[in-house]
Short mmCIF file of C-alpha atoms and ligand atoms in Angstrom, two decimals:
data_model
loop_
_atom_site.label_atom_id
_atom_site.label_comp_id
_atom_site.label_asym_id
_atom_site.label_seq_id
_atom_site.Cartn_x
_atom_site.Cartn_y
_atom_site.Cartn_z
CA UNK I 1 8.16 -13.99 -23.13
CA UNK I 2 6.98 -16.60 -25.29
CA UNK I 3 4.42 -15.79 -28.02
CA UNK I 4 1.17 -16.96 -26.33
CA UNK I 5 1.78 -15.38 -22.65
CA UNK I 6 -0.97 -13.51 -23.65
CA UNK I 7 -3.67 -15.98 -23.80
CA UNK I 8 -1.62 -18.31 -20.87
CA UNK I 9 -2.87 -15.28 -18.49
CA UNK I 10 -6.10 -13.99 -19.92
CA UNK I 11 -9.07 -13.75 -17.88
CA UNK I 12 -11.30 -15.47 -20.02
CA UNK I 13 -9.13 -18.20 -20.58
CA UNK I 14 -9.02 -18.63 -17.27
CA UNK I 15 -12.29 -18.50 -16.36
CA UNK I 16 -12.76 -21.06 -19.18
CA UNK I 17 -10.00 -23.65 -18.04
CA UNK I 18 -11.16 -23.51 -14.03
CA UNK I 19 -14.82 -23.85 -15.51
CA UNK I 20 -13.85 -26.75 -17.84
CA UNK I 21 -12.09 -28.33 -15.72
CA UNK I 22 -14.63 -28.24 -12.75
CA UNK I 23 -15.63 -32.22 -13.11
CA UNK I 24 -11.66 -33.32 -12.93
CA UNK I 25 -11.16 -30.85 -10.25
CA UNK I 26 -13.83 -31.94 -7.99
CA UNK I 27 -13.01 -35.12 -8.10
CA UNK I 28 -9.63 -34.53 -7.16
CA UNK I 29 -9.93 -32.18 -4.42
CA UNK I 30 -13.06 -34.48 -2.87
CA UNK I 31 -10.85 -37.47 -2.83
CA UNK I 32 -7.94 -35.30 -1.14
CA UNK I 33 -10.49 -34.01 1.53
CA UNK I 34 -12.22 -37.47 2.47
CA UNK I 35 -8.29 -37.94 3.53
CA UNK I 36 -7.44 -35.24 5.73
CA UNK I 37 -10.83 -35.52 6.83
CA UNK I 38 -10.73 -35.16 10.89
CA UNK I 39 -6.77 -35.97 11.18
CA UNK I 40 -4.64 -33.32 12.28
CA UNK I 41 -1.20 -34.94 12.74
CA UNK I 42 0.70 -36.22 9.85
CA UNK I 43 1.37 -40.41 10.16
CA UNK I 44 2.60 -43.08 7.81
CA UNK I 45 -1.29 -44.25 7.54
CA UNK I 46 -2.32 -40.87 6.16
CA UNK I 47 0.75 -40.59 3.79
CA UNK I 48 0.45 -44.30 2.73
CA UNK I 49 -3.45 -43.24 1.59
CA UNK I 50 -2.01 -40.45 0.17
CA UNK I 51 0.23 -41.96 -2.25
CA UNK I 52 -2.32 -44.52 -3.21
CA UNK I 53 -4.64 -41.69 -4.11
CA UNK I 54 -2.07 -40.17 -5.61
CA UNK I 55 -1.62 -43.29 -8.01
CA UNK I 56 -5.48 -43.42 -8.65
CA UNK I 57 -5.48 -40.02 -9.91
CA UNK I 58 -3.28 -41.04 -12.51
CA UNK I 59 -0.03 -39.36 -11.61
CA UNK I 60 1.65 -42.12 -11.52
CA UNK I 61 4.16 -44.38 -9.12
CA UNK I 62 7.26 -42.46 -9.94
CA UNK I 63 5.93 -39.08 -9.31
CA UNK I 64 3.34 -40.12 -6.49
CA UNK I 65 6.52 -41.58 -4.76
CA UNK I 66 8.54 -38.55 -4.91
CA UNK I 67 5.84 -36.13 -3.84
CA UNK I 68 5.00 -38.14 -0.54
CA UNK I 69 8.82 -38.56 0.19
CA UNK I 70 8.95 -34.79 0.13
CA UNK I 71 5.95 -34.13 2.44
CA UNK I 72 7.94 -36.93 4.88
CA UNK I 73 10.91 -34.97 4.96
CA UNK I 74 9.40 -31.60 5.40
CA UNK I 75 7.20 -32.92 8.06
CA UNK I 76 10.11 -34.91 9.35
CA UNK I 77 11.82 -31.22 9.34
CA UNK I 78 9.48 -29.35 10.76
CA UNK I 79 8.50 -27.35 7.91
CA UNK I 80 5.67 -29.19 7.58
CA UNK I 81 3.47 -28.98 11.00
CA UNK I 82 -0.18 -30.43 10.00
CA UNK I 83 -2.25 -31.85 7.62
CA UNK I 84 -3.67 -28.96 6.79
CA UNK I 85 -0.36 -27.66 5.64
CA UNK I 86 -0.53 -30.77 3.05
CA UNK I 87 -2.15 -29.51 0.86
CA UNK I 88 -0.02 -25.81 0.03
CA UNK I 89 2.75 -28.84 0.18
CA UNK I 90 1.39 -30.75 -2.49
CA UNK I 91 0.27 -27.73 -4.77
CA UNK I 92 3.92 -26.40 -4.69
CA UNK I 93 5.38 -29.84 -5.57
CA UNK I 94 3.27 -30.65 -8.40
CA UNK I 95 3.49 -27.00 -9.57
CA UNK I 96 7.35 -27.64 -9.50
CA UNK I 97 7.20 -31.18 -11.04
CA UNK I 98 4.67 -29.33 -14.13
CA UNK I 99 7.43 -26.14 -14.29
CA UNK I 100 10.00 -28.51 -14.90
CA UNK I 101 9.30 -28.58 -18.96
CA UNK I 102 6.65 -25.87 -19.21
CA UNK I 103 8.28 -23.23 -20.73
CA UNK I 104 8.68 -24.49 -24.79
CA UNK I 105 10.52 -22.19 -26.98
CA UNK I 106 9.48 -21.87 -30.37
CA UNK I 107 11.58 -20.73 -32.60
CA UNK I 108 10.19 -18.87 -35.08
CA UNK I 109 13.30 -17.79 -37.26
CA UNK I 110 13.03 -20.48 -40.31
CA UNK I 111 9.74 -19.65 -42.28
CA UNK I 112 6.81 -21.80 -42.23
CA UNK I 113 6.86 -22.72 -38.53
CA UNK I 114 5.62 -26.45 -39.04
CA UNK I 115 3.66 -28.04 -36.31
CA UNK I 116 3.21 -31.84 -36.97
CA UNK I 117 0.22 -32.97 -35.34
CA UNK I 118 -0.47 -36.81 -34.20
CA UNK I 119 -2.44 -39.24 -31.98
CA UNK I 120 -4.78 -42.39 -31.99
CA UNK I 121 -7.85 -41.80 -33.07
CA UNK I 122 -10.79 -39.47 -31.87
CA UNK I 123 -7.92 -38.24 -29.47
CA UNK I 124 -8.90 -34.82 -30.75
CA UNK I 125 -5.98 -33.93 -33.43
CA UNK I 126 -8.69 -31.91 -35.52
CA UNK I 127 -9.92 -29.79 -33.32
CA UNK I 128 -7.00 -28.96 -31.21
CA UNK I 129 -5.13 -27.89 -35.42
CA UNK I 130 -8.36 -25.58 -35.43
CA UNK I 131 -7.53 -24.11 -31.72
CA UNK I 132 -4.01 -23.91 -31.95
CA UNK I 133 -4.79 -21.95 -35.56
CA UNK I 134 -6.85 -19.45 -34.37
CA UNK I 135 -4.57 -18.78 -31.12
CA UNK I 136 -1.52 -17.83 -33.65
CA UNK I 137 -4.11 -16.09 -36.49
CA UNK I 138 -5.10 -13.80 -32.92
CA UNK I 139 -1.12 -13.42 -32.56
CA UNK I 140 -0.81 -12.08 -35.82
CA UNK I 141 0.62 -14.75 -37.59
CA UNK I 142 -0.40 -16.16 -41.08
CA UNK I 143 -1.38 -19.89 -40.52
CA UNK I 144 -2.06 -22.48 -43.26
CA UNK I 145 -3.36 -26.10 -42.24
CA UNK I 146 -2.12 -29.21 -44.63
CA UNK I 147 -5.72 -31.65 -44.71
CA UNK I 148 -3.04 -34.88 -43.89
CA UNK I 149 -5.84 -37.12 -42.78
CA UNK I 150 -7.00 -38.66 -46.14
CA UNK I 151 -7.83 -41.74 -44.78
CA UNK I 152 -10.90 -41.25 -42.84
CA UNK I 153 -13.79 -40.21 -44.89
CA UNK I 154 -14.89 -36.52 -44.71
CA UNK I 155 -11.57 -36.03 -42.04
CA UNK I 156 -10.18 -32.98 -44.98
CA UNK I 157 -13.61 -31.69 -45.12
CA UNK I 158 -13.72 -31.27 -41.21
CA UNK I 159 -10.56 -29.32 -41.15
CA UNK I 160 -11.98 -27.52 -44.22
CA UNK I 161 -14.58 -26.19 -42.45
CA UNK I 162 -12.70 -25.20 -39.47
CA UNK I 163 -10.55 -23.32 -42.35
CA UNK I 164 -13.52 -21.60 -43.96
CA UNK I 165 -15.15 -20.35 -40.34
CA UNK I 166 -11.70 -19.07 -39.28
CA UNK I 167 -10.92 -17.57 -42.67
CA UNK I 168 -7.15 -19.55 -42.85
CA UNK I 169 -6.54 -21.41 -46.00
CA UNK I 170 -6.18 -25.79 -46.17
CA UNK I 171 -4.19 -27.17 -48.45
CA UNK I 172 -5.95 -30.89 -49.58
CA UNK I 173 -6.14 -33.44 -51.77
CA UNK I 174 -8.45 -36.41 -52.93
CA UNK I 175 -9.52 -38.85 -50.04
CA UNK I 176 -6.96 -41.70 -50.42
CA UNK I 177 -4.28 -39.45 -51.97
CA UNK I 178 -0.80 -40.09 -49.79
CA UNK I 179 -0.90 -38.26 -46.67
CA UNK I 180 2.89 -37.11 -47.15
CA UNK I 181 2.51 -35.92 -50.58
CA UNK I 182 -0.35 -33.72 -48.85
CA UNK I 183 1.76 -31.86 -46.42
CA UNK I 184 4.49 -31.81 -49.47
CA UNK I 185 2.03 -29.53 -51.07
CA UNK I 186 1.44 -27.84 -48.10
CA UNK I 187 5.01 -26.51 -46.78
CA UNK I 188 5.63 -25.87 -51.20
CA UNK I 189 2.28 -23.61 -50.95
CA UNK I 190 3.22 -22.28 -47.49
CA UNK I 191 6.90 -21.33 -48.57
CA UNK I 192 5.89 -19.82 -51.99
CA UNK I 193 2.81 -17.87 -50.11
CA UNK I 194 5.59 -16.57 -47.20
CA UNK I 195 3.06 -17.81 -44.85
CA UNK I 196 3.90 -18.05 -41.03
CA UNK I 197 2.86 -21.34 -39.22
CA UNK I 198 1.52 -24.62 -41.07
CA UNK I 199 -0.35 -26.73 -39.43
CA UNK I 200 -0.50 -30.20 -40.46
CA UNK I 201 -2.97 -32.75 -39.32
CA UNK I 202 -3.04 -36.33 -39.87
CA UNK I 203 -5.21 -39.76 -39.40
CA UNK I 204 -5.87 -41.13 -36.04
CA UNK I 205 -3.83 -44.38 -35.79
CA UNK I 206 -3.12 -47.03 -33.21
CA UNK I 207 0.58 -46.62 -32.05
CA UNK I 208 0.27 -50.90 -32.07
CA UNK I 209 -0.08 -50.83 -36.36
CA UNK I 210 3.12 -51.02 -37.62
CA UNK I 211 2.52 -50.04 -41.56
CA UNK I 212 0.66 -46.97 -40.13
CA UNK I 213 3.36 -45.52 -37.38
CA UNK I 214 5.72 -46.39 -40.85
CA UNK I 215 3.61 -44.02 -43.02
CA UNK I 216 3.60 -41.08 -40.06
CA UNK I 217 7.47 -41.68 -40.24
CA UNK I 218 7.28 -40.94 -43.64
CA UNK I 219 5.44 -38.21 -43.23
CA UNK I 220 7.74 -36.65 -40.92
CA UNK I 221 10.90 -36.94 -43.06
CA UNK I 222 9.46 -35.92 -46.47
CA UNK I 223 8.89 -32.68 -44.21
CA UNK I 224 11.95 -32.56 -42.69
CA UNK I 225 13.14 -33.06 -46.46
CA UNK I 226 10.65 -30.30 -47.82
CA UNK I 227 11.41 -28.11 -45.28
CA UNK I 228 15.44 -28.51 -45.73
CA UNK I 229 15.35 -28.01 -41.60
CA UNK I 230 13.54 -30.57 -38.85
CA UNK I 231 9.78 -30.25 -38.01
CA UNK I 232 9.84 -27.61 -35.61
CA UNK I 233 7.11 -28.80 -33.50
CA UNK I 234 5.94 -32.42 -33.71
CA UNK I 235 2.89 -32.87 -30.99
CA UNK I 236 1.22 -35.90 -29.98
CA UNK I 237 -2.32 -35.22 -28.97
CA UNK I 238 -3.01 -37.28 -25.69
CA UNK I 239 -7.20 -38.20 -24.54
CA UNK I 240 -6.63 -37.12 -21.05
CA UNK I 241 -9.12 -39.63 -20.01
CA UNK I 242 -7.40 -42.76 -21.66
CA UNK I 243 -5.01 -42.89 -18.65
CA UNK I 244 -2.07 -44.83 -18.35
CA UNK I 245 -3.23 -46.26 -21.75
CA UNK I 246 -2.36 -42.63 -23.35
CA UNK I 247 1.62 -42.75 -21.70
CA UNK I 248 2.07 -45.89 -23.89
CA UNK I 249 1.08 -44.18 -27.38
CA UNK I 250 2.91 -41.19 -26.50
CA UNK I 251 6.15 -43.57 -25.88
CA UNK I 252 5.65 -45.14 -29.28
CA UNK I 253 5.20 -42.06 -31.30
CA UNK I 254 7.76 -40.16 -29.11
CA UNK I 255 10.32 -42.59 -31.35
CA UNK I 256 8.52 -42.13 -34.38
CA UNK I 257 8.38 -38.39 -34.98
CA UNK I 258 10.29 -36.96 -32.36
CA UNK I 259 7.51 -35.80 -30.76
CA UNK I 260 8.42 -32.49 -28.68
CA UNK I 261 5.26 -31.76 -26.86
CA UNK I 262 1.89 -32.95 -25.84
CA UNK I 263 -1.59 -31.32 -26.66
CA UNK I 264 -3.76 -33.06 -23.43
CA UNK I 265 -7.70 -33.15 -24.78
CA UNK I 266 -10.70 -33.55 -22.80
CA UNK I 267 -9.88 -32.44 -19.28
CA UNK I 268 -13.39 -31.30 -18.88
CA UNK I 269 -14.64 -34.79 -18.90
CA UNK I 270 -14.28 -37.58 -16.57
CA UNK I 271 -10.24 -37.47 -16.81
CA UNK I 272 -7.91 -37.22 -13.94
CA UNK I 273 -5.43 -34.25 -14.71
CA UNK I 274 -3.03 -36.27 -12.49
CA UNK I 275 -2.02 -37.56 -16.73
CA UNK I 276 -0.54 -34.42 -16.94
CA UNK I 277 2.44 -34.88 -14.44
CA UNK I 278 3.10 -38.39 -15.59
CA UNK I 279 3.41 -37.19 -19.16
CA UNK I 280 6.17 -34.67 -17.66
CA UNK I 281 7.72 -36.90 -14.92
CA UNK I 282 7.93 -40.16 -17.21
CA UNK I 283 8.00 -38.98 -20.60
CA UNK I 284 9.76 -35.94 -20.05
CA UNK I 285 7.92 -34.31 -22.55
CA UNK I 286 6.18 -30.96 -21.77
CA UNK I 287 2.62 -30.51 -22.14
CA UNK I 288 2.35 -27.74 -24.82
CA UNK I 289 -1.50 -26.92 -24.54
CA UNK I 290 -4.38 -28.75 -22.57
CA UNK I 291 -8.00 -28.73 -23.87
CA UNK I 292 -11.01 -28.58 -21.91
CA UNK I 293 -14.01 -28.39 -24.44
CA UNK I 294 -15.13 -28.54 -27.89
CA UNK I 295 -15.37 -24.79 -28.41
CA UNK I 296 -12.45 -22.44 -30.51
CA UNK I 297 -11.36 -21.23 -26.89
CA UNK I 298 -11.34 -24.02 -25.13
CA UNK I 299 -7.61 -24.55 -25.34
CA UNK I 300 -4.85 -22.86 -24.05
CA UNK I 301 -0.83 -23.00 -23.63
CA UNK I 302 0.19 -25.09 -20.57
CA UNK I 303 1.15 -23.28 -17.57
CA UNK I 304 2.13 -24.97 -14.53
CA UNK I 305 0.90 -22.61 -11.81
CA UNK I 306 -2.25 -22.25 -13.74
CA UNK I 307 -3.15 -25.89 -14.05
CA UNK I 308 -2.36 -26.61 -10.59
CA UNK I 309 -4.98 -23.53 -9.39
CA UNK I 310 -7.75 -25.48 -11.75
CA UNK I 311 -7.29 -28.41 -10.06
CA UNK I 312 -6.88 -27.34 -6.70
CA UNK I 313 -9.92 -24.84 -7.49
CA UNK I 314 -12.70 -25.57 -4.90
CA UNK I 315 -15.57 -23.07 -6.81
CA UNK I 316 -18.63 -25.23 -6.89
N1 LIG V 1 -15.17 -32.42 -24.41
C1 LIG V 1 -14.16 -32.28 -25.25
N2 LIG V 1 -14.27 -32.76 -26.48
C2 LIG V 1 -13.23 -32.62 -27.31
C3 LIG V 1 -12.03 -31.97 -26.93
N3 LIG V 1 -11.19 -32.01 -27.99
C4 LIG V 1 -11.84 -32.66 -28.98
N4 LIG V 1 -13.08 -33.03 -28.58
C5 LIG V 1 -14.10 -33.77 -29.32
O1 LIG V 1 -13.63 -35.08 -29.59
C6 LIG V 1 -14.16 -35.54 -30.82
C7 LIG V 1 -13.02 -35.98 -31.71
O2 LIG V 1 -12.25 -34.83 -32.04
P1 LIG V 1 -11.38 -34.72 -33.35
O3 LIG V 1 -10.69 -33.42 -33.29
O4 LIG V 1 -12.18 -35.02 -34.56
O5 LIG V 1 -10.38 -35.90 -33.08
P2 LIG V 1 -9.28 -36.50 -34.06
O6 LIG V 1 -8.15 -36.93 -33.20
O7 LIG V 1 -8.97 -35.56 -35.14
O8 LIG V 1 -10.06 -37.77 -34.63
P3 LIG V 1 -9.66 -38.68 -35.89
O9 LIG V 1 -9.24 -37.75 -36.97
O10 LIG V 1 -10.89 -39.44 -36.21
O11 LIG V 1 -8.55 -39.57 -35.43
C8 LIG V 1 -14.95 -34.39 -31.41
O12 LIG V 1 -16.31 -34.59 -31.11
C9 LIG V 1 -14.41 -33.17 -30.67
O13 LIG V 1 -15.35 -32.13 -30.58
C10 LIG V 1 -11.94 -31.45 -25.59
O14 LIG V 1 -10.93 -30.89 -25.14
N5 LIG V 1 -13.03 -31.63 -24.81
MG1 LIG V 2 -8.98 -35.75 -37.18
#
């Protein structure tokens, strides 16, 4: 049992994600029903559309590939008898694909926990830190955020405030001060206050800027230094609705810090959740949490059976 099964299968959170997620979700399941729509029998025509849907809702060639050859040999098999039947088909493949690297272990033994948090910007690194800190501070856990981002103007405040409304303690510096030195301070102040899980955030940057994915790197080993053990958790925090755009930063910061896991932001808007299988299938990274709003509960620990539900959920 990891440490968040708890929120991974609370109502609320569930009632939340399928609610969040009802604009992504409609979209998908309306462009998998205009397919089936009045065909019974399974033909190359209907699983040729359904791979180029497939593609379109971002899941990507690789993946889309394997799913359809799947439904061909079950159908092929017999297992499969109509269209109809597609659709369980397709829900337990994707589940399957997703399951693959759901389950992350943390391992909480070494003291702080550090979760390294990085992205482009306006990906939503902020206020996933905030969501993530409240979900362990509801564990039990003593959190501590390190204010890394002191490039943008007012970025330590933001995190300050999230700090002062969820009573958990930043650790900051000047704007312009060196972002490293900043989460220096934090793991010294985290070790010397015993203090469970740091948080650190940093600046949005382009995975394309070379001095700035050179500064992250920096970040990550005065850490690792700090810390006299690696970064336990180094996330990248993916815009679900930048696409096939978002798999290329992940790649480029995957080398950088070793990123371990992906925080997926903004499936409540116009994204296609289909990201979420590419970032597993291609990557193989697993998605850690997905986000579906701007609100303190409006994130939650990826689960596989769970996601697929939300998008297969056909509650107007
Ligand atoms: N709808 C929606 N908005 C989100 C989500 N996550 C973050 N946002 C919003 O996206 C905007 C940017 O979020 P931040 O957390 O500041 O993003 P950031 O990556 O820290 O941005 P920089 O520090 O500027 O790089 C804010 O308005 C957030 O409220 C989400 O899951 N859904
Ligand atoms: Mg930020």
């Amino acid at each position: 049992m990891g440490l968040f099964d708890f929120f991974k299968k609370d109502k609320q959170s569930e009632d939340n994600l399928k609610k969040g997620m009802k604009k992504t979700s409609g979209k998908f399941r309306d462009g998998l029903s205009s397919i089936f729509l009045g065909r019974k029998t399974i033909d190359d025509d209907l699983l040729e559309e359904l791979e180029e849907f497939l593609i379109t809702a971002d899941i990507g060639p690789q993946a889309a590939d394997m799913i359809i050859e799947k439904v061909r040999n079950d159908y092929t098999r017999g297992t499969l008898k109509d269209s109809e039947r597609i659709l369980d088909a397709l829900k337990h493949t994707l589940t399957e694909l997703l399951k693959d690297t759901e389950d992350f272990k943390e391992d909480m033994s070494k003291k702080p926990y550090v979760v390294l948090v990085s992205g482009v910007n306006g990906a939503g690194k902020t206020t996933s830190i905030a969501k993530i800190a409240n979900m362990y501070k509801k564990a039990g856990k003593s959190v501590m955020l390190a204010a890394g981002d002191t490039f943008r103007a007012a970025a330590a405040d933001q995190l300050a405030v999230w700090g002062q409304r969820l009573d958990i303690p930043v650790i900051r510096q000047p704007d312009g001060s060196d972002p490293a030195a900043v989460i220096h301070d934090g793991i010294m102040s985290a070790k010397a206050k015993n203090i469970d899980v740091l948080i650190a955030d940093t600046a949005g940057r382009l995975h394309t800027k070379h001095n700035l994915m050179q500064e992250l790197i920096k970040i990550y080993k005065v850490a690792e230094k700090a810390l006299g053990y690696p970064v336990q958790e180094s996330l990248i925090v993916l815009d679900a609705t930048s696409g096939q755009n978002a798999l290329l930063q992940a790649k480029m910061f995957k080398d950088a810090v070793n990123v371990n896991g992906v925080v997926l932001t903004k499936l409540d808007g116009t994204a296609k959740g289909g990201v979420a299988v590419r970032v597993v299938s291609e990557l193989k990274l697993p998605v850690r949490y997905i986000g579906f709003g701007e609100g303190i509960d409006d994130l939650r620990p990826f689960d596989a059976e769970r996601f697929v539900e939300a998008m297969f959920n056909d509650e107007k």
